[in-house]
XYZ file of C-alpha atoms in Angstrom:
265
model
C 71.907 95.312 91.216
C 73.660 97.624 88.988
C 70.880 100.173 89.037
C 70.673 99.627 92.688
C 66.886 99.507 92.460
C 65.068 97.643 95.190
C 62.057 96.821 93.045
C 63.916 95.512 90.276
C 66.151 93.354 92.846
C 63.052 92.088 94.466
C 61.387 90.820 90.907
C 64.841 89.282 90.113
C 65.158 87.510 93.293
C 61.126 86.332 92.927
C 62.266 85.036 89.522
C 65.205 83.035 90.757
C 62.822 81.205 93.571
C 60.405 80.458 90.955
C 62.927 78.954 88.670
C 64.444 77.207 91.467
C 61.155 75.852 92.803
C 60.150 74.567 89.353
C 63.432 72.938 88.845
C 63.138 70.912 92.224
C 59.399 69.992 91.175
C 60.746 68.381 87.845
C 63.448 66.758 89.589
C 60.671 65.449 92.272
C 58.554 64.485 89.390
C 61.392 62.448 87.711
C 62.316 60.779 91.195
C 58.503 59.578 91.380
C 58.659 58.142 87.769
C 61.469 56.102 88.867
C 60.546 54.906 92.017
C 62.100 57.057 94.183
C 59.434 59.332 96.174
C 61.051 62.403 96.998
C 58.438 64.596 96.746
C 57.927 65.279 100.499
C 61.644 66.557 100.648
C 61.128 68.601 97.661
C 58.160 70.242 99.258
C 60.331 71.124 102.344
C 63.103 72.696 100.405
C 60.479 74.651 98.223
C 58.873 75.636 101.687
C 62.438 76.659 103.161
C 63.272 78.405 100.062
C 60.035 80.660 100.114
C 60.291 81.707 103.948
C 64.014 82.362 103.220
C 63.396 84.659 100.011
C 60.262 86.204 101.877
C 62.189 87.000 104.731
C 64.993 88.790 102.844
C 62.328 90.878 100.642
C 60.848 91.586 103.955
C 63.802 93.031 105.560
C 64.979 94.918 102.522
C 61.573 96.423 101.865
C 61.442 97.468 105.881
C 64.840 99.335 105.120
C 63.939 101.172 102.352
C 60.805 102.461 104.006
C 62.483 103.096 107.157
C 65.649 104.790 105.459
C 67.776 102.441 106.852
C 71.617 103.275 107.250
C 73.916 102.483 104.573
C 75.768 99.142 104.839
C 79.266 99.542 106.365
C 80.961 98.656 103.330
C 79.612 102.028 101.840
C 80.596 103.937 104.890
C 84.128 102.758 104.625
C 84.342 103.742 101.192
C 83.157 107.263 101.841
C 85.623 107.616 105.098
C 88.649 106.669 102.731
C 87.898 109.406 100.249
C 87.515 111.923 103.316
C 90.840 110.510 105.025
C 92.402 110.996 101.601
C 91.768 114.863 101.755
C 94.939 116.401 103.615
C 92.725 119.509 105.102
C 90.473 117.490 106.674
C 91.863 116.756 110.259
C 88.942 114.723 111.818
C 85.894 113.053 110.917
C 83.442 114.055 113.829
C 80.393 111.983 112.440
C 79.445 109.868 109.355
C 76.140 108.946 108.856
C 74.070 107.811 105.495
C 71.155 106.214 104.784
C 69.079 104.642 101.854
C 65.828 105.869 100.097
C 65.034 103.273 97.128
C 67.947 103.226 95.189
C 69.501 106.479 96.259
C 71.954 107.130 98.874
C 72.207 110.215 101.211
C 75.374 111.070 103.230
C 75.935 113.705 106.028
C 79.311 114.627 107.305
C 80.708 116.406 110.178
C 84.342 117.327 109.799
C 87.247 119.466 111.364
C 89.256 121.054 108.784
C 92.639 122.547 109.001
C 91.529 125.565 106.886
C 90.629 128.851 108.661
C 89.195 130.682 105.405
C 85.989 130.191 104.994
C 85.880 130.405 101.274
C 88.607 127.719 100.965
C 86.738 125.423 103.419
C 83.611 125.871 101.038
C 86.359 124.598 98.193
C 87.488 121.902 100.374
C 83.564 120.768 100.851
C 82.758 120.922 97.291
C 85.805 118.824 96.130
C 85.027 116.309 98.688
C 81.499 115.927 97.411
C 82.573 115.681 93.858
C 84.813 113.008 94.741
C 82.380 111.227 96.737
C 80.034 111.359 93.902
C 82.660 109.938 91.622
C 83.617 106.817 93.764
C 80.609 106.257 95.718
C 77.468 104.994 93.180
C 74.027 106.326 93.663
C 74.823 108.983 96.194
C 71.977 111.617 95.532
C 73.006 114.127 98.279
C 76.215 114.667 100.252
C 75.585 117.210 103.158
C 78.990 118.305 104.928
C 79.019 120.430 107.814
C 82.763 121.629 108.808
C 84.497 123.800 111.132
C 87.951 124.931 112.083
C 90.308 122.189 113.575
C 90.677 123.225 117.479
C 94.531 122.562 117.824
C 96.516 121.232 120.633
C 99.536 120.586 118.661
C 101.570 121.721 115.976
C 103.560 119.773 113.538
C 106.596 121.605 111.968
C 108.557 120.215 109.352
C 112.165 121.399 108.556
C 114.552 120.410 105.633
C 117.933 119.415 106.722
C 121.487 118.427 105.160
C 122.381 115.547 107.710
C 120.841 113.795 110.771
C 122.467 116.242 112.927
C 120.057 119.081 112.523
C 121.765 121.216 110.122
C 119.204 123.520 108.316
C 119.193 122.902 104.316
C 119.271 125.684 102.091
C 117.272 124.027 99.848
C 113.708 122.411 99.865
C 113.008 119.585 97.240
C 116.759 118.445 97.340
C 117.067 118.296 101.056
C 118.083 114.845 101.796
C 116.280 114.752 105.081
C 113.218 116.368 106.973
C 112.785 116.662 110.796
C 109.383 116.625 111.847
C 108.735 118.063 115.450
C 105.447 118.260 117.172
C 105.143 121.071 119.845
C 102.679 120.876 122.412
C 100.579 124.287 122.398
C 99.789 124.267 126.134
C 103.046 124.999 127.283
C 105.051 125.360 123.696
C 107.507 121.959 124.448
C 108.670 119.782 121.993
C 106.478 116.243 122.180
C 108.115 114.394 119.649
C 110.722 114.644 117.171
C 111.834 112.775 114.442
C 114.117 112.685 111.234
C 112.939 111.159 107.732
C 114.621 110.188 104.513
C 113.388 112.377 101.619
C 111.565 109.732 99.438
C 111.729 112.008 96.695
C 115.627 113.394 96.367
C 116.273 111.264 93.415
C 113.311 112.331 91.396
C 114.132 114.466 88.608
C 111.013 116.335 87.574
C 108.596 118.420 89.792
C 110.821 117.013 92.807
C 109.543 119.992 95.166
C 105.806 119.522 94.219
C 106.146 115.795 95.191
C 107.895 116.422 98.606
C 105.238 119.202 99.347
C 102.404 116.568 98.760
C 104.466 113.991 100.866
C 104.858 116.704 103.816
C 100.741 117.425 103.332
C 100.169 113.809 103.707
C 101.856 113.566 107.200
C 99.545 116.147 108.391
C 102.306 118.892 108.502
C 100.897 122.386 109.853
C 104.043 124.315 109.450
C 107.158 124.277 107.099
C 110.308 126.295 108.017
C 112.561 127.191 105.054
C 115.429 128.741 104.045
C 114.607 128.461 100.526
C 111.881 131.091 99.039
C 109.371 128.830 97.309
C 106.748 131.716 97.027
C 104.953 131.608 93.563
C 106.515 128.003 92.918
C 104.670 124.799 93.075
C 105.309 123.804 96.340
C 103.642 126.717 97.583
C 100.499 126.381 95.883
C 100.272 122.690 97.377
C 101.023 123.998 100.707
C 98.603 126.861 100.261
C 95.725 124.541 99.232
C 96.272 122.241 101.919
C 95.896 124.864 104.583
C 99.898 124.350 105.438
C 101.498 127.753 106.697
C 105.450 128.122 105.326
C 107.814 130.658 106.847
C 111.431 131.564 106.197
C 114.056 131.009 108.511
C 117.803 132.253 108.704
C 118.498 129.648 111.463
C 121.196 126.984 110.635
C 120.263 124.427 113.016
C 117.251 122.762 113.736
C 116.725 123.654 117.530
C 117.393 127.165 116.703
C 114.575 127.378 113.875
C 111.815 125.711 116.061
C 112.963 127.931 118.940
C 112.721 131.079 117.128
C 109.433 130.098 115.233
C 107.694 128.824 118.538
C 108.790 132.153 120.137
C 107.709 134.148 117.038
C 104.123 132.412 117.444
C 103.805 133.186 120.895
C 104.310 136.691 120.735
C 101.905 136.876 117.927
C 99.301 135.501 120.089
């Protein structure tokens, strides 16, 4: 089973049947010797065992010959790997099949990355991670295309829950998450979250950036310039855009950026 070889597993299953059936026959002989004629029951047990094992071997063999789909547990394992990648916005399809001991996977993904070279790097990273975490994967075929956006999720660092934009990034006690509908540029949802990494002493900005990426943030508005700093590299790798703002209020910062994006289009 460790090698995932159908032939070896079939041989092992057959060997177990031989051992078990021999044990049943031996017990039946002992019962006959001491006056308990249980041979007919022993024969019934052996027949049931042979039929059950034969059926299981036939089903497994047909799955191999017909390139049957992978089991749900393996597909869920692959999906968990893909969901952990922040640049993936949607898993359009996930298909896997068996061919002997080998597994073949095909995925169709939507990515938040527009650059073709970066999208290819994401694809290679996913393939490498899948091979590391899912055994016996022979090939991973990933189709990807840019995300068709209907909303944008903005993140803004705040000094308080009243919406005052913070001068800092990693040390900000709060972050506002504002979801804007692209069709009419209206705010659909807004919430303020406490910074879970404010008390961290080292790599605070990087951890905050990774946290925002995990929340599927599209755009981060900042008063602090993080260019060439750790958070900037985290955002760039995940396809998250960053913009500087001089606004001191959350509403003003969002309005300015939405207007700027509208004019850019």
